[in-house]
Short mmCIF file of C-alpha atoms and ligand atoms in Angstrom, two decimals:
data_model
loop_
_atom_site.label_atom_id
_atom_site.label_comp_id
_atom_site.label_asym_id
_atom_site.label_seq_id
_atom_site.Cartn_x
_atom_site.Cartn_y
_atom_site.Cartn_z
CA MET A 1 0.22 0.06 0.06
CA SER A 2 1.67 3.56 -0.83
CA ARG A 3 1.79 6.05 1.56
CA VAL A 4 0.23 9.53 1.33
CA THR A 5 3.01 11.80 2.48
CA PHE A 6 3.08 15.53 2.08
CA ARG A 7 6.22 16.50 -0.77
CA LEU A 8 7.92 19.29 0.25
CA GLY A 9 10.39 21.61 -1.57
CA LEU A 10 13.31 22.60 0.27
CA VAL A 11 14.90 25.79 -0.32
CA GLY A 12 18.57 26.14 0.62
CA ALA A 13 20.24 22.90 1.50
CA GLY A 14 23.38 24.14 3.77
CA ARG A 15 24.09 23.32 7.18
CA MET A 16 20.40 23.54 8.51
CA GLY A 17 18.67 22.64 5.21
CA GLN A 18 20.67 19.64 5.52
CA THR A 19 19.56 19.12 9.38
CA HIS A 20 15.85 19.52 8.42
CA LEU A 21 16.69 16.78 5.36
CA ALA A 22 17.89 14.14 7.70
CA ALA A 23 15.45 14.99 10.27
CA ILE A 24 12.49 14.89 8.00
CA SER A 25 13.90 11.69 6.42
CA THR A 26 12.40 9.50 8.86
CA SER A 27 8.98 10.91 8.65
CA ALA A 28 6.26 8.79 7.67
CA THR A 29 3.76 11.38 6.55
CA VAL A 30 6.41 14.33 5.44
CA THR A 31 8.79 13.89 2.41
CA VAL A 32 11.21 16.25 0.88
CA THR A 33 10.57 15.51 -2.93
CA ALA A 34 12.31 18.41 -4.63
CA ILE A 35 15.49 20.76 -3.16
CA VAL A 36 16.56 24.28 -4.68
CA GLU A 37 20.38 24.40 -4.08
CA PRO A 38 22.41 27.07 -5.98
CA ARG A 39 25.85 25.50 -5.22
CA ALA A 40 26.48 22.90 -7.94
CA GLU A 41 28.58 20.63 -6.23
CA VAL A 42 26.02 19.94 -3.24
CA ALA A 43 23.13 19.87 -5.88
CA ALA A 44 24.58 17.32 -8.04
CA SER A 45 25.41 15.15 -4.94
CA LEU A 46 21.56 15.49 -3.90
CA SER A 47 20.71 14.63 -7.35
CA SER A 48 22.57 11.52 -6.69
CA GLN A 49 20.24 10.76 -3.89
CA GLY A 50 17.51 10.92 -5.77
CA PHE A 51 16.18 14.40 -5.07
CA ILE A 52 15.23 16.55 -7.67
CA THR A 53 16.89 19.71 -7.65
CA HIS A 54 16.30 23.38 -9.41
CA ASP A 55 18.44 26.09 -9.39
CA SER A 56 16.01 28.76 -8.24
CA ALA A 57 12.61 29.04 -5.96
CA GLU A 58 10.99 30.13 -9.36
CA ALA A 59 12.05 27.16 -11.16
CA LEU A 60 10.93 25.01 -7.95
CA VAL A 61 7.02 26.80 -8.41
CA ALA A 62 7.25 26.53 -12.04
CA ALA A 63 7.70 22.30 -11.52
CA GLY A 64 4.74 22.49 -9.54
CA ASP A 65 5.35 19.36 -7.80
CA VAL A 66 5.27 19.83 -4.02
CA ASP A 67 2.56 20.51 -1.75
CA GLY A 68 4.63 23.09 0.65
CA PHE A 69 8.14 25.00 0.73
CA LEU A 70 10.55 24.74 3.82
CA VAL A 71 12.67 28.08 3.29
CA ALA A 72 16.51 27.62 4.77
CA THR A 73 18.30 30.32 2.98
CA PRO A 74 20.57 32.80 4.36
CA SER A 75 18.69 34.80 6.82
CA ALA A 76 19.31 37.91 4.40
CA LEU A 77 17.21 35.91 1.62
CA HIS A 78 14.56 34.99 3.64
CA VAL A 79 12.42 38.14 2.05
CA GLU A 80 13.17 37.16 -1.85
CA ALA A 81 12.63 33.26 -1.03
CA VAL A 82 8.82 33.85 0.40
CA ARG A 83 8.28 36.54 -2.67
CA GLN A 84 9.40 34.00 -4.83
CA LEU A 85 7.27 31.46 -3.48
CA SER A 86 4.25 33.01 -2.43
CA PRO A 87 2.79 33.20 -6.19
CA ALA A 88 2.10 29.46 -5.90
CA GLY A 89 -0.53 29.93 -3.03
CA LEU A 90 1.20 26.98 -0.93
CA PRO A 91 2.16 26.85 2.65
CA ILE A 92 5.34 28.00 3.52
CA LEU A 93 7.40 26.84 6.50
CA CYS A 94 10.32 29.70 6.81
CA GLU A 95 13.52 29.23 8.92
CA LYS A 96 13.75 32.02 11.95
CA PRO A 97 14.22 35.01 12.06
CA ALA A 98 12.10 35.25 9.15
CA GLY A 99 14.23 38.30 7.41
CA LEU A 100 16.68 40.42 9.64
CA SER A 101 14.61 43.01 11.10
CA VAL A 102 11.16 44.01 11.79
CA ALA A 103 10.81 45.66 8.30
CA GLU A 104 12.04 42.98 6.35
CA ALA A 105 9.57 40.30 8.54
CA SER A 106 6.35 43.02 7.88
CA GLU A 107 7.33 42.89 4.09
CA ILE A 108 7.20 38.71 4.49
CA GLN A 109 4.08 38.88 6.01
CA GLN A 110 2.54 41.65 3.23
CA ILE A 111 3.57 39.28 0.81
CA VAL A 112 2.09 36.18 2.47
CA GLY A 113 -1.25 38.25 3.10
CA ASP A 114 -1.46 38.85 -0.36
CA SER A 115 -1.12 35.93 -1.88
CA ARG A 116 -3.10 34.21 0.97
CA SER A 117 -0.44 31.60 2.01
CA ARG A 118 -0.57 29.99 4.97
CA LEU A 119 3.05 30.99 6.91
CA GLN A 120 5.07 29.33 9.65
CA ILE A 121 8.27 30.32 11.32
CA GLY A 122 10.65 27.48 12.19
CA TYR A 123 10.71 27.92 16.18
CA TRP A 124 11.61 24.32 16.57
CA ARG A 125 11.85 24.72 20.48
CA ARG A 126 7.62 24.76 20.47
CA TYR A 127 7.97 21.06 19.49
CA VAL A 128 10.12 19.36 22.17
CA PRO A 129 8.61 17.71 24.44
CA ALA A 130 9.86 18.81 27.77
CA LEU A 131 8.88 22.29 26.75
CA GLN A 132 5.69 21.23 25.82
CA ASN A 133 5.19 19.62 28.81
CA LEU A 134 6.66 22.87 30.81
CA LYS A 135 4.68 25.03 29.09
CA ALA A 136 1.22 23.32 30.17
CA ARG A 137 2.13 23.07 33.85
CA ILE A 138 3.34 27.16 33.60
CA ASP A 139 -0.75 27.28 32.10
CA ALA A 140 -1.85 25.28 34.72
CA GLY A 141 -0.39 27.30 37.76
CA THR A 142 2.47 24.97 38.75
CA PHE A 143 4.67 27.75 39.34
CA GLY A 144 2.22 30.48 40.34
CA ARG A 145 3.82 33.44 40.14
CA LEU A 146 6.27 33.48 37.32
CA LEU A 147 9.46 35.61 38.43
CA VAL A 148 12.22 34.74 36.17
CA LEU A 149 12.30 32.86 33.17
CA HIS A 150 16.24 32.28 32.01
CA ALA A 151 17.02 31.11 28.48
CA SER A 152 20.75 29.81 27.04
CA GLN A 153 22.05 29.05 24.45
CA TRP A 154 25.72 28.30 23.83
CA ASP A 155 26.88 26.89 21.06
CA HIS A 156 29.75 24.95 20.64
CA ARG A 157 31.61 26.56 18.07
CA PRO A 158 30.87 29.27 15.80
CA PRO A 159 29.37 28.95 12.23
CA ALA A 160 31.71 29.69 9.13
CA PRO A 161 32.80 33.77 8.89
CA GLU A 162 30.71 34.08 5.89
CA PHE A 163 27.78 33.24 7.60
CA ARG A 164 28.19 35.19 10.54
CA ASN A 165 29.17 38.46 8.79
CA THR A 166 25.31 38.29 6.84
CA SER A 167 23.07 36.38 10.18
CA GLY A 168 22.50 39.68 11.50
CA GLY A 169 24.92 39.52 14.83
CA ILE A 170 24.36 37.02 17.58
CA LEU A 171 20.87 39.05 19.55
CA VAL A 172 19.29 38.48 15.32
CA ASP A 173 20.95 35.29 14.70
CA MET A 174 20.43 33.35 18.19
CA GLY A 175 18.48 35.54 20.63
CA VAL A 176 15.23 35.36 18.75
CA HIS A 177 14.89 31.88 19.67
CA GLU A 178 15.18 33.16 23.40
CA VAL A 179 12.65 35.56 23.27
CA ASP A 180 10.39 33.29 21.36
CA MET A 181 10.58 30.65 23.95
CA ILE A 182 10.32 32.83 26.92
CA ARG A 183 7.07 34.70 25.06
CA TRP A 184 5.57 31.19 24.39
CA LEU A 185 6.31 29.58 27.72
CA SER A 186 5.07 32.69 29.72
CA GLY A 187 2.39 33.93 27.10
CA ASN A 188 4.15 37.42 28.10
CA GLU A 189 5.14 40.35 25.36
CA VAL A 190 8.28 41.94 26.05
CA MET A 191 7.55 45.59 27.33
CA SER A 192 11.51 46.54 27.54
CA ILE A 193 14.86 44.98 26.48
CA ASN A 194 18.35 45.55 27.71
CA SER A 195 21.53 44.09 26.36
CA ASN A 196 25.13 43.70 26.41
CA GLU A 197 27.73 42.15 23.80
CA LEU A 198 31.16 40.88 23.45
CA MET A 199 32.59 41.28 20.00
CA SER A 200 34.25 38.51 17.88
CA HIS A 201 38.44 38.57 18.81
CA GLU A 202 38.78 37.79 14.74
CA SER A 203 39.04 40.79 12.79
CA GLU A 204 37.25 39.61 9.82
CA VAL A 205 34.08 38.49 11.62
CA VAL A 206 31.56 41.77 12.78
CA ASP A 207 29.62 39.39 14.82
CA GLN A 208 29.79 38.65 18.63
CA ASP A 209 31.26 35.50 20.73
CA ALA A 210 28.63 36.26 23.57
CA GLY A 211 25.58 38.28 24.36
CA VAL A 212 22.99 38.49 27.51
CA PHE A 213 20.02 40.53 27.40
CA THR A 214 17.42 40.86 30.06
CA MET A 215 13.60 41.72 29.39
CA ARG A 216 10.67 43.42 31.55
CA LEU A 217 7.74 40.93 30.47
CA SER A 218 4.14 42.03 30.47
CA SER A 219 3.30 40.19 33.64
CA GLU A 220 5.76 41.30 35.56
CA THR A 221 8.21 38.84 34.94
CA LEU A 222 11.59 39.33 34.11
CA GLY A 223 13.50 37.07 30.97
CA LEU A 224 17.20 36.61 30.98
CA ALA A 225 19.17 35.13 28.34
CA THR A 226 22.55 34.11 28.20
CA LEU A 227 24.14 33.54 24.50
CA GLY A 228 27.77 32.04 23.53
CA ARG A 229 29.42 30.68 20.51
CA PHE A 230 31.87 28.85 22.32
CA TYR A 231 31.26 25.90 24.63
CA PRO A 232 32.58 22.64 25.24
CA ASP A 233 32.07 19.76 23.54
CA LYS A 234 28.50 19.86 21.94
CA ASP A 235 25.92 22.78 21.75
CA PHE A 236 23.75 23.66 25.11
CA VAL A 237 20.25 25.07 25.19
CA GLY A 238 18.52 25.69 28.45
CA VAL A 239 15.95 26.73 30.45
CA GLU A 240 14.95 27.90 33.94
CA VAL A 241 12.01 29.03 35.43
CA MET A 242 11.45 30.19 38.74
CA GLY A 243 8.23 30.69 39.84
CA GLU A 244 6.63 31.62 43.59
CA LEU A 245 5.74 27.78 44.48
CA HIS A 246 8.38 26.29 41.66
CA HIS A 247 11.62 26.03 40.18
CA GLU A 248 12.55 24.21 37.79
CA GLN A 249 15.66 24.07 35.05
CA ILE A 250 15.81 21.57 32.02
CA ASP A 251 18.93 20.66 29.69
CA ILE A 252 16.96 21.32 26.08
CA ILE A 253 20.22 20.16 24.48
CA SER A 254 23.01 18.97 26.00
CA GLY A 255 25.53 16.37 25.48
CA ASP A 256 25.31 13.14 23.15
CA GLY A 257 21.77 13.10 23.44
CA GLY A 258 21.14 16.24 21.96
CA ASP A 259 21.39 16.07 18.15
CA ASP A 260 18.22 13.70 19.18
CA VAL A 261 16.18 15.83 20.72
CA LEU A 262 16.55 18.61 17.79
CA MET A 263 16.05 16.01 15.33
CA LEU A 264 12.70 15.02 16.73
CA ALA A 265 11.71 18.43 16.97
CA LEU A 266 12.29 19.42 13.53
CA ARG A 267 10.44 16.07 12.27
CA THR A 268 7.50 16.96 14.17
CA GLN A 269 7.59 20.46 13.64
CA ALA A 270 7.59 19.65 9.49
CA GLU A 271 4.54 17.19 10.26
CA ALA A 272 2.54 19.31 12.45
CA PHE A 273 2.82 22.38 9.19
CA ALA A 274 2.33 19.55 6.91
CA LEU A 275 -1.25 19.05 8.81
CA GLY A 276 -1.76 23.18 9.87
CA ALA A 277 -3.98 24.37 12.50
CA ASP A 278 -1.27 23.52 15.01
CA PRO A 279 -1.56 25.96 18.21
CA ASN A 280 1.85 25.57 18.88
CA ALA A 281 3.18 27.18 15.42
CA ALA A 282 5.09 30.16 15.60
CA THR A 283 3.27 32.83 13.11
CA ILE A 284 4.93 35.76 11.54
CA ASP A 285 3.61 38.09 14.06
CA ASP A 286 5.80 36.07 16.69
CA ALA A 287 8.62 36.24 14.58
CA ILE A 288 8.00 40.36 14.42
CA ALA A 289 7.98 40.24 18.33
CA ALA A 290 11.04 38.16 18.58
CA LEU A 291 13.01 40.47 16.02
CA ARG A 292 11.50 43.84 17.54
CA ALA A 293 13.11 42.88 21.06
CA VAL A 294 16.06 42.35 19.39
CA ASN A 295 16.43 45.07 16.78
CA THR A 296 15.40 47.57 19.96
CA ALA A 297 18.37 45.96 22.12
CA THR A 298 20.79 46.84 19.49
CA GLU A 299 19.13 50.30 18.80
CA MET A 300 19.39 51.18 22.55
CA ARG A 301 22.99 50.95 22.46
CA ARG A 302 23.76 52.98 19.10
N1 NAD B 1 16.45 27.07 13.68
C1 NAD B 1 17.30 26.77 14.13
O1 NAD B 1 18.28 26.24 14.68
C2 NAD B 1 18.83 27.09 13.44
C3 NAD B 1 19.65 26.84 13.39
C4 NAD B 1 20.71 27.32 12.20
C5 NAD B 1 19.94 28.05 11.09
N2 NAD B 1 18.89 28.30 11.31
C6 NAD B 1 18.39 29.18 10.21
O2 NAD B 1 18.26 28.32 8.71
C7 NAD B 1 18.59 29.50 7.64
C8 NAD B 1 20.44 28.93 6.97
O3 NAD B 1 21.14 29.16 8.09
P1 NAD B 1 22.15 27.85 7.61
O4 NAD B 1 23.16 28.16 8.48
O5 NAD B 1 22.02 26.66 6.92
O6 NAD B 1 23.41 28.80 6.59
P2 NAD B 1 24.24 28.29 5.51
O7 NAD B 1 24.86 29.37 4.98
O8 NAD B 1 24.73 26.89 5.69
O9 NAD B 1 22.94 27.81 4.14
C9 NAD B 1 22.26 28.19 3.19
C10 NAD B 1 22.01 27.54 2.08
O10 NAD B 1 21.34 28.30 1.60
C11 NAD B 1 21.62 28.26 -0.47
N3 NAD B 1 21.13 29.23 -0.99
C12 NAD B 1 21.81 30.83 -1.20
N4 NAD B 1 21.25 31.70 -2.09
C13 NAD B 1 19.98 30.33 -2.10
C14 NAD B 1 18.89 30.84 -2.66
N5 NAD B 1 18.93 32.18 -3.27
N6 NAD B 1 18.12 29.68 -3.23
C15 NAD B 1 17.98 28.55 -2.39
N7 NAD B 1 19.10 28.40 -1.79
C16 NAD B 1 20.33 29.28 -1.48
C17 NAD B 1 23.45 28.32 -0.24
O11 NAD B 1 24.12 28.07 -1.20
C18 NAD B 1 23.29 27.42 1.53
O12 NAD B 1 23.33 26.00 0.95
C19 NAD B 1 19.14 31.09 8.13
O13 NAD B 1 18.08 31.53 8.26
C20 NAD B 1 19.37 30.53 9.76
O14 NAD B 1 19.01 31.51 10.61
C21 NAD B 1 18.30 27.86 11.87
#
């Protein structure tokens, strides 16, 4: 009996695109069938693995043999990718941050609004079972009044300088995850934000090696995030919630099991995206809220 799967067209098969590819390869309901990748050697390798490859998003749209799109191009090209894909009127799952600024994310919002395409932003932590469970207990009042949420994201080693120099900086590239997770877990909006960063020691890199920010949230709760481009052994992602009644610290990605957590979350995200109508799905409004917070933090220090 043949399985009915949702055919996904992947746009951008770099570091994250290939991670999505590996994660989705174990899904019974979603299959990546076509890929847009301009690097000829990468496209040739993908095509030898049986994927249909295209050299542009327009060619993918023209081929018309997919049910939705996954955008994993560099963040500076998110707007362009969404603009090229939206005429198809199919659902689009766009990697975070959805452009580098509130202006770019708003442009994406306008484009998908005009084409009436469904858009989801790839904030995968919303699909980590331990975080869904944490959110359910926060919502149920287990923690009582929330005092502080602390989110940590410390990468093992930084990405290549070419990526770092166009990523928008550590707050846009990494910090938006922490803003989104804190907003989503607490159900709060960001009222104000203050940040500080450590510039890279490498002269050719215009990115930071570490960053911290604090936020005042709408229900008189504080949010705190710590970000780093260097961490021993493996990537680390964690969250700590301090409430009047309960305290909890969760290592979301840590040590050898971290990859499994990420892969499961990415696959679950793709499957939820294919089905649609998922209350956990990050929207373009969520992406704009995260970018507004980190853009504000950066502008305040100019
Ligand atoms: N959610 C997460 O945890 C997470 C982690 C890493 C990266 N990301 C996001 O994923 C996106 C990609 O990051 P990355 O690390 O994979 O970058 P990358 O540079 O490794 O990969 C980008 C890929 O897109 C391709 N590309 C460039 N222009 C293109 C175009 N016009 N059409 C199609 N493909 C094109 C490049 O050749 C490259 O293969 C970024 O937006 C980044 O913020 C998200």
